[in-house]
mmCIF file of C-alpha atoms and ligand atoms in Angstrom:
data_model
loop_
_atom_site.group_PDB
_atom_site.id
_atom_site.type_symbol
_atom_site.label_atom_id
_atom_site.label_comp_id
_atom_site.label_asym_id
_atom_site.label_seq_id
_atom_site.Cartn_x
_atom_site.Cartn_y
_atom_site.Cartn_z
ATOM 1 C CA UNK A 4 14.965 -21.289 12.885
ATOM 2 C CA UNK A 5 11.380 -22.157 12.067
ATOM 3 C CA UNK A 6 10.561 -24.683 9.377
ATOM 4 C CA UNK A 7 7.962 -24.837 6.665
ATOM 5 C CA UNK A 8 5.896 -27.685 8.150
ATOM 6 C CA UNK A 9 5.829 -25.707 11.344
ATOM 7 C CA UNK A 10 4.712 -22.666 9.309
ATOM 8 C CA UNK A 11 1.638 -24.530 8.077
ATOM 9 C CA UNK A 12 0.766 -25.601 11.628
ATOM 10 C CA UNK A 13 1.138 -22.003 12.827
ATOM 11 C CA UNK A 14 -1.014 -20.683 9.977
ATOM 12 C CA UNK A 15 -3.668 -23.288 10.778
ATOM 13 C CA UNK A 16 -3.685 -22.352 14.469
ATOM 14 C CA UNK A 17 -3.795 -18.620 13.715
ATOM 15 C CA UNK A 18 -6.634 -18.882 11.185
ATOM 16 C CA UNK A 19 -8.552 -21.160 13.577
ATOM 17 C CA UNK A 20 -8.305 -18.558 16.335
ATOM 18 C CA UNK A 21 -9.672 -15.902 13.944
ATOM 19 C CA UNK A 22 -12.479 -18.120 12.599
ATOM 20 C CA UNK A 23 -13.566 -18.866 16.159
ATOM 21 C CA UNK A 24 -14.297 -15.129 16.500
ATOM 22 C CA UNK A 25 -15.601 -14.381 12.989
ATOM 23 C CA UNK A 26 -16.317 -16.982 10.328
ATOM 24 C CA UNK A 27 -16.233 -14.570 7.362
ATOM 25 C CA UNK A 28 -13.647 -15.136 4.652
ATOM 26 C CA UNK A 29 -11.879 -11.861 3.863
ATOM 27 C CA UNK A 30 -11.776 -10.772 0.228
ATOM 28 C CA UNK A 31 -8.979 -8.277 0.727
ATOM 29 C CA UNK A 32 -6.171 -8.137 3.293
ATOM 30 C CA UNK A 33 -5.016 -4.631 4.173
ATOM 31 C CA UNK A 34 -1.732 -3.930 5.949
ATOM 32 C CA UNK A 35 -1.662 -0.448 7.467
ATOM 33 C CA UNK A 36 1.622 1.448 7.753
ATOM 34 C CA UNK A 37 2.890 4.110 10.161
ATOM 35 C CA UNK A 38 0.157 6.493 11.265
ATOM 36 C CA UNK A 39 -2.447 4.831 9.040
ATOM 37 C CA UNK A 40 -3.863 2.383 11.586
ATOM 38 C CA UNK A 41 -7.021 4.489 12.182
ATOM 39 C CA UNK A 42 -8.331 3.235 8.828
ATOM 40 C CA UNK A 43 -9.161 -0.019 10.617
ATOM 41 C CA UNK A 44 -11.504 1.869 12.956
ATOM 42 C CA UNK A 45 -13.601 3.099 10.023
ATOM 43 C CA UNK A 46 -14.725 -0.433 9.101
ATOM 44 C CA UNK A 47 -18.328 -1.344 9.908
ATOM 45 C CA UNK A 48 -19.872 -4.713 10.927
ATOM 46 C CA UNK A 49 -16.479 -5.070 12.523
ATOM 47 C CA UNK A 50 -14.885 -7.766 14.628
ATOM 48 C CA UNK A 51 -11.779 -6.518 16.426
ATOM 49 C CA UNK A 52 -9.212 -9.104 17.495
ATOM 50 C CA UNK A 53 -6.126 -7.889 19.398
ATOM 51 C CA UNK A 54 -2.926 -9.532 18.112
ATOM 52 C CA UNK A 55 -2.195 -11.302 21.440
ATOM 53 C CA UNK A 56 -5.501 -13.186 21.020
ATOM 54 C CA UNK A 57 -4.378 -14.693 17.698
ATOM 55 C CA UNK A 58 -2.181 -17.787 17.910
ATOM 56 C CA UNK A 59 1.436 -17.170 16.864
ATOM 57 C CA UNK A 60 0.949 -13.479 16.083
ATOM 58 C CA UNK A 61 4.037 -11.438 16.951
ATOM 59 C CA UNK A 62 3.895 -8.530 19.388
ATOM 60 C CA UNK A 63 4.106 -5.034 17.895
ATOM 61 C CA UNK A 64 6.474 -2.527 19.501
ATOM 62 C CA UNK A 65 6.788 0.662 17.401
ATOM 63 C CA UNK A 66 5.002 3.773 18.704
ATOM 64 C CA UNK A 67 2.143 4.644 16.378
ATOM 65 C CA UNK A 68 1.462 0.981 15.657
ATOM 66 C CA UNK A 69 -1.439 -0.538 17.536
ATOM 67 C CA UNK A 70 -1.757 -4.282 17.239
ATOM 68 C CA UNK A 71 -5.125 -5.579 16.143
ATOM 69 C CA UNK A 72 -6.876 -7.323 13.306
ATOM 70 C CA UNK A 73 -10.173 -5.776 12.232
ATOM 71 C CA UNK A 74 -12.515 -7.809 10.030
ATOM 72 C CA UNK A 75 -15.303 -5.731 8.574
ATOM 73 C CA UNK A 76 -16.877 -3.893 5.669
ATOM 74 C CA UNK A 77 -16.258 -0.508 4.078
ATOM 75 C CA UNK A 78 -18.547 2.230 5.404
ATOM 76 C CA UNK A 79 -21.200 3.423 2.962
ATOM 77 C CA UNK A 80 -20.319 0.861 0.295
ATOM 78 C CA UNK A 81 -23.201 -1.414 -0.707
ATOM 79 C CA UNK A 82 -21.995 -4.983 -1.301
ATOM 80 C CA UNK A 83 -18.669 -4.070 0.275
ATOM 81 C CA UNK A 84 -15.986 -6.722 0.106
ATOM 82 C CA UNK A 85 -14.963 -8.182 3.474
ATOM 83 C CA UNK A 86 -11.753 -6.459 4.560
ATOM 84 C CA UNK A 87 -9.205 -7.913 6.985
ATOM 85 C CA UNK A 88 -7.168 -4.952 8.186
ATOM 86 C CA UNK A 89 -3.967 -5.320 10.167
ATOM 87 C CA UNK A 90 -3.465 -2.242 12.316
ATOM 88 C CA UNK A 91 0.135 -2.646 13.384
ATOM 89 C CA UNK A 92 2.980 -4.245 11.559
ATOM 90 C CA UNK A 93 6.127 -6.070 12.574
ATOM 91 C CA UNK A 94 9.387 -4.882 11.056
ATOM 92 C CA UNK A 95 12.693 -6.647 10.479
ATOM 93 C CA UNK A 96 14.497 -3.901 12.441
ATOM 94 C CA UNK A 97 12.615 -4.893 15.582
ATOM 95 C CA UNK A 98 14.706 -8.047 15.602
ATOM 96 C CA UNK A 99 12.030 -10.390 14.279
ATOM 97 C CA UNK A 100 12.945 -13.048 11.752
ATOM 98 C CA UNK A 101 11.717 -12.530 8.188
ATOM 99 C CA UNK A 102 9.450 -15.518 8.778
ATOM 100 C CA UNK A 103 7.772 -13.556 11.593
ATOM 101 C CA UNK A 104 7.639 -10.313 9.600
ATOM 102 C CA UNK A 105 5.553 -11.932 6.857
ATOM 103 C CA UNK A 106 3.448 -14.168 9.109
ATOM 104 C CA UNK A 107 0.484 -11.760 9.471
ATOM 105 C CA UNK A 108 0.153 -11.318 5.685
ATOM 106 C CA UNK A 109 0.487 -15.058 5.123
ATOM 107 C CA UNK A 110 -2.164 -15.650 7.783
ATOM 108 C CA UNK A 111 -4.748 -13.473 5.997
ATOM 109 C CA UNK A 112 -4.033 -15.180 2.674
ATOM 110 C CA UNK A 113 -4.390 -18.549 4.422
ATOM 111 C CA UNK A 114 -7.720 -17.232 5.744
ATOM 112 C CA UNK A 115 -8.838 -16.760 2.139
ATOM 113 C CA UNK A 116 -7.851 -13.235 1.060
ATOM 114 C CA UNK A 117 -6.963 -13.281 -2.642
ATOM 115 C CA UNK A 118 -5.731 -9.691 -2.684
ATOM 116 C CA UNK A 119 -3.275 -7.970 -0.362
ATOM 117 C CA UNK A 120 -3.059 -4.187 -0.153
ATOM 118 C CA UNK A 121 0.143 -3.000 1.504
ATOM 119 C CA UNK A 122 0.516 0.574 2.727
ATOM 120 C CA UNK A 123 3.455 2.384 4.227
ATOM 121 C CA UNK A 124 5.080 5.677 5.065
ATOM 122 C CA UNK A 125 8.091 6.313 2.851
ATOM 123 C CA UNK A 126 10.804 8.848 2.223
ATOM 124 C CA UNK A 127 10.684 10.565 -1.169
ATOM 125 C CA UNK A 128 13.885 10.136 -3.206
ATOM 126 C CA UNK A 129 12.541 11.314 -6.539
ATOM 127 C CA UNK A 130 12.953 15.104 -6.871
ATOM 128 C CA UNK A 131 9.300 15.391 -7.894
ATOM 129 C CA UNK A 132 8.057 13.871 -4.602
ATOM 130 C CA UNK A 133 6.500 16.137 -1.985
ATOM 131 C CA UNK A 134 5.578 15.233 1.585
ATOM 132 C CA UNK A 135 1.917 14.260 1.602
ATOM 133 C CA UNK A 136 2.049 12.677 -1.861
ATOM 134 C CA UNK A 137 0.433 9.277 -2.268
ATOM 135 C CA UNK A 138 2.455 7.065 -4.601
ATOM 136 C CA UNK A 139 1.502 3.737 -6.087
ATOM 137 C CA UNK A 140 4.325 1.209 -5.930
ATOM 138 C CA UNK A 141 5.126 0.018 -9.463
ATOM 139 C CA UNK A 142 8.015 -2.257 -8.522
ATOM 140 C CA UNK A 143 10.511 -2.727 -5.724
ATOM 141 C CA UNK A 144 14.167 -3.182 -4.877
ATOM 142 C CA UNK A 145 14.822 -5.636 -2.075
ATOM 143 C CA UNK A 146 17.899 -4.258 -0.295
ATOM 144 C CA UNK A 147 17.171 -5.798 3.096
ATOM 145 C CA UNK A 148 19.970 -8.299 2.521
ATOM 146 C CA UNK A 149 17.720 -11.299 2.974
ATOM 147 C CA UNK A 150 14.504 -12.786 1.622
ATOM 148 C CA UNK A 151 11.445 -14.055 3.499
ATOM 149 C CA UNK A 152 11.442 -17.242 1.401
ATOM 150 C CA UNK A 153 14.898 -18.379 2.539
ATOM 151 C CA UNK A 154 14.626 -21.783 4.199
ATOM 152 C CA UNK A 155 12.760 -24.955 3.296
ATOM 153 C CA UNK A 156 9.914 -24.343 0.846
ATOM 154 C CA UNK A 157 6.420 -25.664 1.522
ATOM 155 C CA UNK A 158 5.231 -26.472 -1.995
ATOM 156 C CA UNK A 159 1.623 -26.494 -0.754
ATOM 157 C CA UNK A 160 2.018 -22.741 -0.167
ATOM 158 C CA UNK A 161 3.989 -21.787 -3.258
ATOM 159 C CA UNK A 162 6.883 -22.329 -5.616
ATOM 160 C CA UNK A 163 10.521 -22.575 -4.581
ATOM 161 C CA UNK A 164 11.437 -19.932 -7.179
ATOM 162 C CA UNK A 165 8.407 -17.661 -7.601
ATOM 163 C CA UNK A 166 8.320 -15.155 -10.453
ATOM 164 C CA UNK A 167 8.572 -11.470 -9.484
ATOM 165 C CA UNK A 168 8.034 -9.874 -12.904
ATOM 166 C CA UNK A 169 4.805 -8.163 -11.855
ATOM 167 C CA UNK A 170 4.709 -8.093 -8.084
ATOM 168 C CA UNK A 171 2.326 -5.110 -8.020
ATOM 169 C CA UNK A 172 -0.668 -6.167 -10.085
ATOM 170 C CA UNK A 173 -1.240 -3.902 -13.126
ATOM 171 C CA UNK A 174 -5.042 -4.351 -13.037
ATOM 172 C CA UNK A 175 -5.165 -3.401 -9.338
ATOM 173 C CA UNK A 176 -2.962 -0.389 -10.073
ATOM 174 C CA UNK A 177 -5.383 0.738 -12.768
ATOM 175 C CA UNK A 178 -8.274 0.451 -10.277
ATOM 176 C CA UNK A 179 -6.283 2.471 -7.724
ATOM 177 C CA UNK A 180 -5.485 5.140 -10.322
ATOM 178 C CA UNK A 181 -9.140 5.467 -11.294
ATOM 179 C CA UNK A 182 -10.191 5.585 -7.622
ATOM 180 C CA UNK A 183 -7.660 8.294 -6.745
ATOM 181 C CA UNK A 184 -8.746 10.287 -9.771
ATOM 182 C CA UNK A 185 -12.353 10.051 -8.626
ATOM 183 C CA UNK A 186 -11.211 11.412 -5.232
ATOM 184 C CA UNK A 187 -9.449 14.297 -6.958
ATOM 185 C CA UNK A 188 -6.015 13.057 -5.897
ATOM 186 C CA UNK A 189 -3.062 12.490 -8.143
ATOM 187 C CA UNK A 190 -1.476 9.070 -7.671
ATOM 188 C CA UNK A 191 1.911 8.809 -9.293
ATOM 189 C CA UNK A 192 3.831 5.549 -9.537
ATOM 190 C CA UNK A 193 7.298 4.812 -8.271
ATOM 191 C CA UNK A 194 9.833 2.157 -7.371
ATOM 192 C CA UNK A 195 10.069 1.435 -3.632
ATOM 193 C CA UNK A 196 13.329 0.321 -2.099
ATOM 194 C CA UNK A 197 13.288 -1.496 1.237
ATOM 195 C CA UNK A 198 16.252 -1.211 3.581
ATOM 196 C CA UNK A 199 16.366 -2.722 7.040
ATOM 197 C CA UNK A 200 16.543 0.527 9.025
ATOM 198 C CA UNK A 201 16.045 1.444 11.805
ATOM 199 C CA UNK A 202 18.544 4.234 11.152
ATOM 200 C CA UNK A 203 17.440 6.462 8.317
ATOM 201 C CA UNK A 204 19.656 6.609 5.255
ATOM 202 C CA UNK A 205 22.667 8.869 4.762
ATOM 203 C CA UNK A 206 22.603 11.391 1.902
ATOM 204 C CA UNK A 207 25.257 9.250 0.130
ATOM 205 C CA UNK A 208 23.020 6.198 0.423
ATOM 206 C CA UNK A 209 20.100 8.163 -0.989
ATOM 207 C CA UNK A 210 22.226 9.250 -3.987
ATOM 208 C CA UNK A 211 23.139 5.578 -4.501
ATOM 209 C CA UNK A 212 19.491 4.495 -4.254
ATOM 210 C CA UNK A 213 18.412 7.176 -6.726
ATOM 211 C CA UNK A 214 21.083 5.964 -9.180
ATOM 212 C CA UNK A 215 19.713 2.433 -8.714
ATOM 213 C CA UNK A 216 16.269 3.549 -9.796
ATOM 214 C CA UNK A 217 14.447 4.013 -6.496
ATOM 215 C CA UNK A 218 11.830 6.738 -6.059
ATOM 216 C CA UNK A 219 10.723 5.875 -2.512
ATOM 217 C CA UNK A 220 12.559 4.434 0.478
ATOM 218 C CA UNK A 221 11.212 2.579 3.467
ATOM 219 C CA UNK A 222 11.682 -0.285 5.905
ATOM 220 C CA UNK A 223 8.724 -2.550 5.174
ATOM 221 C CA UNK A 224 6.337 -3.826 2.487
ATOM 222 C CA UNK A 225 8.808 -5.757 0.322
ATOM 223 C CA UNK A 226 8.930 -8.892 2.519
ATOM 224 C CA UNK A 227 5.126 -9.060 2.675
ATOM 225 C CA UNK A 228 4.859 -8.477 -1.084
ATOM 226 C CA UNK A 229 7.286 -11.340 -1.776
ATOM 227 C CA UNK A 230 5.482 -13.704 0.623
ATOM 228 C CA UNK A 231 2.094 -12.759 -0.820
ATOM 229 C CA UNK A 232 3.277 -13.416 -4.387
ATOM 230 C CA UNK A 233 4.758 -16.699 -3.139
ATOM 231 C CA UNK A 234 1.254 -17.711 -2.028
ATOM 232 C CA UNK A 235 -0.324 -16.508 -5.281
ATOM 233 C CA UNK A 236 -2.157 -13.489 -3.873
ATOM 234 C CA UNK A 237 -2.436 -10.300 -5.933
ATOM 235 C CA UNK A 238 -0.586 -7.340 -4.435
ATOM 236 C CA UNK A 239 -1.147 -3.596 -4.458
ATOM 237 C CA UNK A 240 1.238 -1.191 -2.678
ATOM 238 C CA UNK A 241 0.578 2.420 -1.756
ATOM 239 C CA UNK A 242 3.096 4.720 -0.083
ATOM 240 C CA UNK A 243 2.449 7.937 1.719
ATOM 241 C CA UNK A 244 5.483 10.196 1.251
ATOM 242 C CA UNK A 245 5.987 11.475 4.775
ATOM 243 C CA UNK A 246 9.295 13.247 4.233
ATOM 244 C CA UNK A 247 11.931 13.985 1.647
ATOM 245 C CA UNK A 248 14.733 11.428 1.893
ATOM 246 C CA UNK A 249 17.973 12.355 3.641
ATOM 247 C CA UNK A 250 19.930 15.004 1.763
ATOM 248 C CA UNK A 251 17.060 15.738 -0.645
ATOM 249 C CA UNK A 252 16.113 18.574 1.692
ATOM 250 C CA UNK A 253 18.383 20.303 4.165
ATOM 251 C CA UNK A 254 16.433 19.186 7.236
ATOM 252 C CA UNK A 255 17.173 16.178 9.425
ATOM 253 C CA UNK A 256 14.749 13.239 9.575
ATOM 254 C CA UNK A 257 12.684 12.254 12.571
ATOM 255 C CA UNK A 258 9.983 9.711 13.314
ATOM 256 C CA UNK A 259 7.912 12.634 14.614
ATOM 257 C CA UNK A 260 7.964 14.237 11.150
ATOM 258 C CA UNK A 261 6.996 10.881 9.577
ATOM 259 C CA UNK A 262 4.061 10.492 11.964
ATOM 260 C CA UNK A 263 3.028 14.120 11.638
ATOM 261 C CA UNK A 264 2.799 13.966 7.818
ATOM 262 C CA UNK A 265 1.139 10.544 7.896
ATOM 263 C CA UNK A 266 -1.473 11.983 10.234
ATOM 264 C CA UNK A 267 -2.000 15.103 8.099
ATOM 265 C CA UNK A 268 -2.406 12.949 4.963
ATOM 266 C CA UNK A 269 -4.487 10.286 6.648
ATOM 267 C CA UNK A 270 -7.988 11.394 5.635
ATOM 268 C CA UNK A 271 -7.104 11.702 1.945
ATOM 269 C CA UNK A 272 -5.229 8.407 2.117
ATOM 270 C CA UNK A 273 -8.208 6.700 3.771
ATOM 271 C CA UNK A 274 -10.591 8.009 1.100
ATOM 272 C CA UNK A 275 -8.353 6.774 -1.729
ATOM 273 C CA UNK A 276 -7.800 3.364 -0.133
ATOM 274 C CA UNK A 277 -11.496 2.968 0.704
ATOM 275 C CA UNK A 278 -12.544 3.755 -2.870
ATOM 276 C CA UNK A 279 -9.835 1.470 -4.241
ATOM 277 C CA UNK A 280 -10.928 -1.442 -2.027
ATOM 278 C CA UNK A 281 -14.547 -0.907 -3.086
ATOM 279 C CA UNK A 282 -13.462 -0.897 -6.749
ATOM 280 C CA UNK A 283 -11.473 -4.099 -6.280
ATOM 281 C CA UNK A 284 -14.489 -5.720 -4.605
ATOM 282 C CA UNK A 285 -16.751 -4.635 -7.448
ATOM 283 C CA UNK A 286 -14.343 -5.834 -10.140
ATOM 284 C CA UNK A 287 -14.108 -9.238 -8.435
ATOM 285 C CA UNK A 288 -17.863 -9.811 -8.211
HETATM 286 N N1 LIG B 9 13.604 6.376 5.057
HETATM 287 C C1 LIG B 9 13.254 5.128 5.417
HETATM 288 N N2 LIG B 9 12.049 4.817 5.862
HETATM 289 C C2 LIG B 9 11.142 5.794 5.953
HETATM 290 C C3 LIG B 9 11.425 7.116 5.601
HETATM 291 C C4 LIG B 9 12.738 7.422 5.126
HETATM 292 O O1 LIG B 9 13.071 8.575 4.778
HETATM 293 N N3 LIG B 9 10.293 7.842 5.802
HETATM 294 C C5 LIG B 9 9.349 6.981 6.262
HETATM 295 N N4 LIG B 9 9.853 5.738 6.359
#
């Protein structure tokens, strides 16, 4: 069990190890989901810091997830905001504590990022979802059975009982919508439900989740969104629908399918995210 005072010391050590390599304050933190890590390699004026070189950063184990922080600017965007991109994510199903799962996002907010953009690969529950769709997260259901804020609260970081009425910032969503439109991509909105995984859902579970109001299902994002709101950062969430959820189509699910669709959708996803980040930077100036 790690404690809140210890959390502040770990955040201080982690941000110090980043600042020693690059003194820029990031404007936007970007967490890249399954198959989307290559976005980090498109950044220019970049400083690349492997996770093991950052104090207290957890080790990433899932195939398809590299582990590095890239600080840099958007290519071809004059006055680009400074982006801190995490290529590689830690998941609860890997056996990490929730505290560890949200540490990288907290670290980038502690470094100065006021906005956190969370991306993921998700299964499509809604009958209108198609693999390859990009969906803006409008709200979430936390069904991971725990909460990253459980434990002593450090009031210097945030409130004991933070509000979650608008986790996914409406103004950021409007910027993302406009950016996708400009890229010629439709960006629908949906409710994302997080389960622990790592097994995929059963068809009965998917019917239950649909009845509960979920449009997308995945194993990440929600803890980071809660921790980011706790620290007062604005949050935007974008899912790439990599597969239809279990039972929605007749086929079985595999991580290969998830990675394959994420890869096939990657370029469009990167263009939408890049334009959205540029728009956020512009709106904040
Ligand atoms: N379920 C849970 N997580 C996922 C899925 C899914 O169908 N697809 C990608 N991540």
